[in-house]
Amino acid sequence: MKNIAIFASGSGSNAENIIRYFDAHPLIRIDSVWSNKKDAFVLERSTRLGVEAHSFSRADLTESNILLTELKRRNIDLIVLAGFLWLVPKTLVQNFKIVNIHPALLPAYGGKGMFGDHVHQAVIAAKEVVSGITIHLIDEEYDKGEVLLQAKCPVLPDDTPGTLAARIHQLEYEHFPVVIEKYVMDNLLSK
Ligand code: GRF
């Protein structure tokens, strides 16, 4: 059995979709959900779905080994970032495989400040006609790890960040769990 820890900062609709997808999976289980915000809705969603949920502080993440030690103790094989807004410190990058989802077609609209609605606002302001999602590994340069999948959707003339975000979320729900599953099956099962 391979163990996944999900990191998320917000509502957690992707986290929920991933938890539901792997429910009763024979080889992959969602061990726990972790948030940098104590009141993030993702914690409530996960608990309701029967998955352990915890929050942590910036100091826990960057100034101590608490999180690293706990994730190792739990035999975590993969960390999935599903709307996680902080930079992941090197210690975690060096110790775990980490997959992230970005709501645009990297390398465009990535990097500092490019998260959530800021991304969709920038895409609309640039009058792009296509946007999409990028699912990628995290290496020490945040948005620059190996791309596992990109999928596209149209940007419509009357889109707002909200309508574009909704279309992007549909793509995320369709692809993210499948890409995670494939990554684990292809790369982690033999270890
Ligand atoms: C997603 O669009 C994800 O790509 C981005 O943040 C959003 C999180 O949404 N990084 P949710 O919390 O999963 O609903």
Short mmCIF file of C-alpha atoms in Angstrom, two decimals, residues 18-82:
data_model
loop_
_atom_site.label_atom_id
_atom_site.label_comp_id
_atom_site.label_asym_id
_atom_site.label_seq_id
_atom_site.Cartn_x
_atom_site.Cartn_y
_atom_site.Cartn_z
CA ILE A 18 -8.88 12.82 -4.64
CA ILE A 19 -10.05 11.27 -1.35
CA ARG A 20 -13.21 9.96 -3.02
CA TYR A 21 -11.25 8.61 -6.01
CA PHE A 22 -8.88 6.57 -3.83
CA ASP A 23 -11.52 5.36 -1.42
CA ALA A 24 -11.18 1.56 -1.38
CA HIS A 25 -8.28 1.64 -3.87
CA PRO A 26 -6.35 -1.63 -3.53
CA LEU A 27 -2.87 -0.08 -3.67
CA ILE A 28 -3.09 3.60 -2.76
CA ARG A 29 -4.52 5.24 0.32
CA ILE A 30 -4.92 8.84 1.43
CA ASP A 31 -3.25 8.83 4.81
CA SER A 32 -3.86 12.39 5.93
CA VAL A 33 -4.58 15.98 4.96
CA TRP A 34 -2.42 18.93 6.08
CA SER A 35 -3.18 22.62 5.99
CA ASN A 36 -1.29 25.78 6.82
CA LYS A 37 -4.62 27.32 7.89
CA LYS A 38 -6.38 26.06 11.01
CA ASP A 39 -9.79 27.15 9.71
CA ALA A 40 -9.38 25.96 6.11
CA PHE A 41 -12.52 24.21 4.93
CA VAL A 42 -10.39 21.37 3.60
CA LEU A 43 -9.85 20.18 7.19
CA GLU A 44 -13.58 19.85 7.82
CA ARG A 45 -14.22 18.16 4.47
CA SER A 46 -11.46 15.62 5.05
CA THR A 47 -12.53 14.80 8.59
CA ARG A 48 -16.08 14.32 7.36
CA LEU A 49 -14.75 11.87 4.78
CA GLY A 50 -12.92 9.92 7.47
CA VAL A 51 -9.42 11.16 6.69
CA GLU A 52 -7.19 12.55 9.44
CA ALA A 53 -6.68 16.28 9.06
CA HIS A 54 -4.08 18.51 10.72
CA SER A 55 -2.90 22.08 10.54
CA PHE A 56 0.61 23.38 11.00
CA SER A 57 2.33 26.73 11.41
CA ARG A 58 5.02 28.32 9.28
CA ALA A 59 7.52 27.51 12.03
CA ASP A 60 6.46 23.84 11.97
CA LEU A 61 7.15 23.81 8.26
CA THR A 62 10.32 25.83 7.98
CA GLU A 63 12.02 26.02 11.35
CA SER A 64 11.63 22.55 12.74
CA ASN A 65 11.57 18.95 11.58
CA ILE A 66 8.18 18.24 13.16
CA LEU A 67 6.39 17.80 9.88
CA LEU A 68 9.22 15.93 8.19
CA THR A 69 9.47 13.53 11.12
CA GLU A 70 5.73 12.97 11.27
CA LEU A 71 5.40 12.34 7.53
CA LYS A 72 8.27 9.85 7.71
CA ARG A 73 6.74 8.14 10.72
CA ARG A 74 3.58 7.71 8.68
CA ASN A 75 5.52 6.17 5.77
CA ILE A 76 4.30 8.78 3.33
CA ASP A 77 5.29 7.90 -0.24
CA LEU A 78 3.92 10.95 -2.01
CA ILE A 79 2.85 14.46 -1.05
CA VAL A 80 0.10 15.95 -3.21
CA LEU A 81 -0.25 19.73 -3.21
CA ALA A 82 -3.89 20.51 -3.97
#
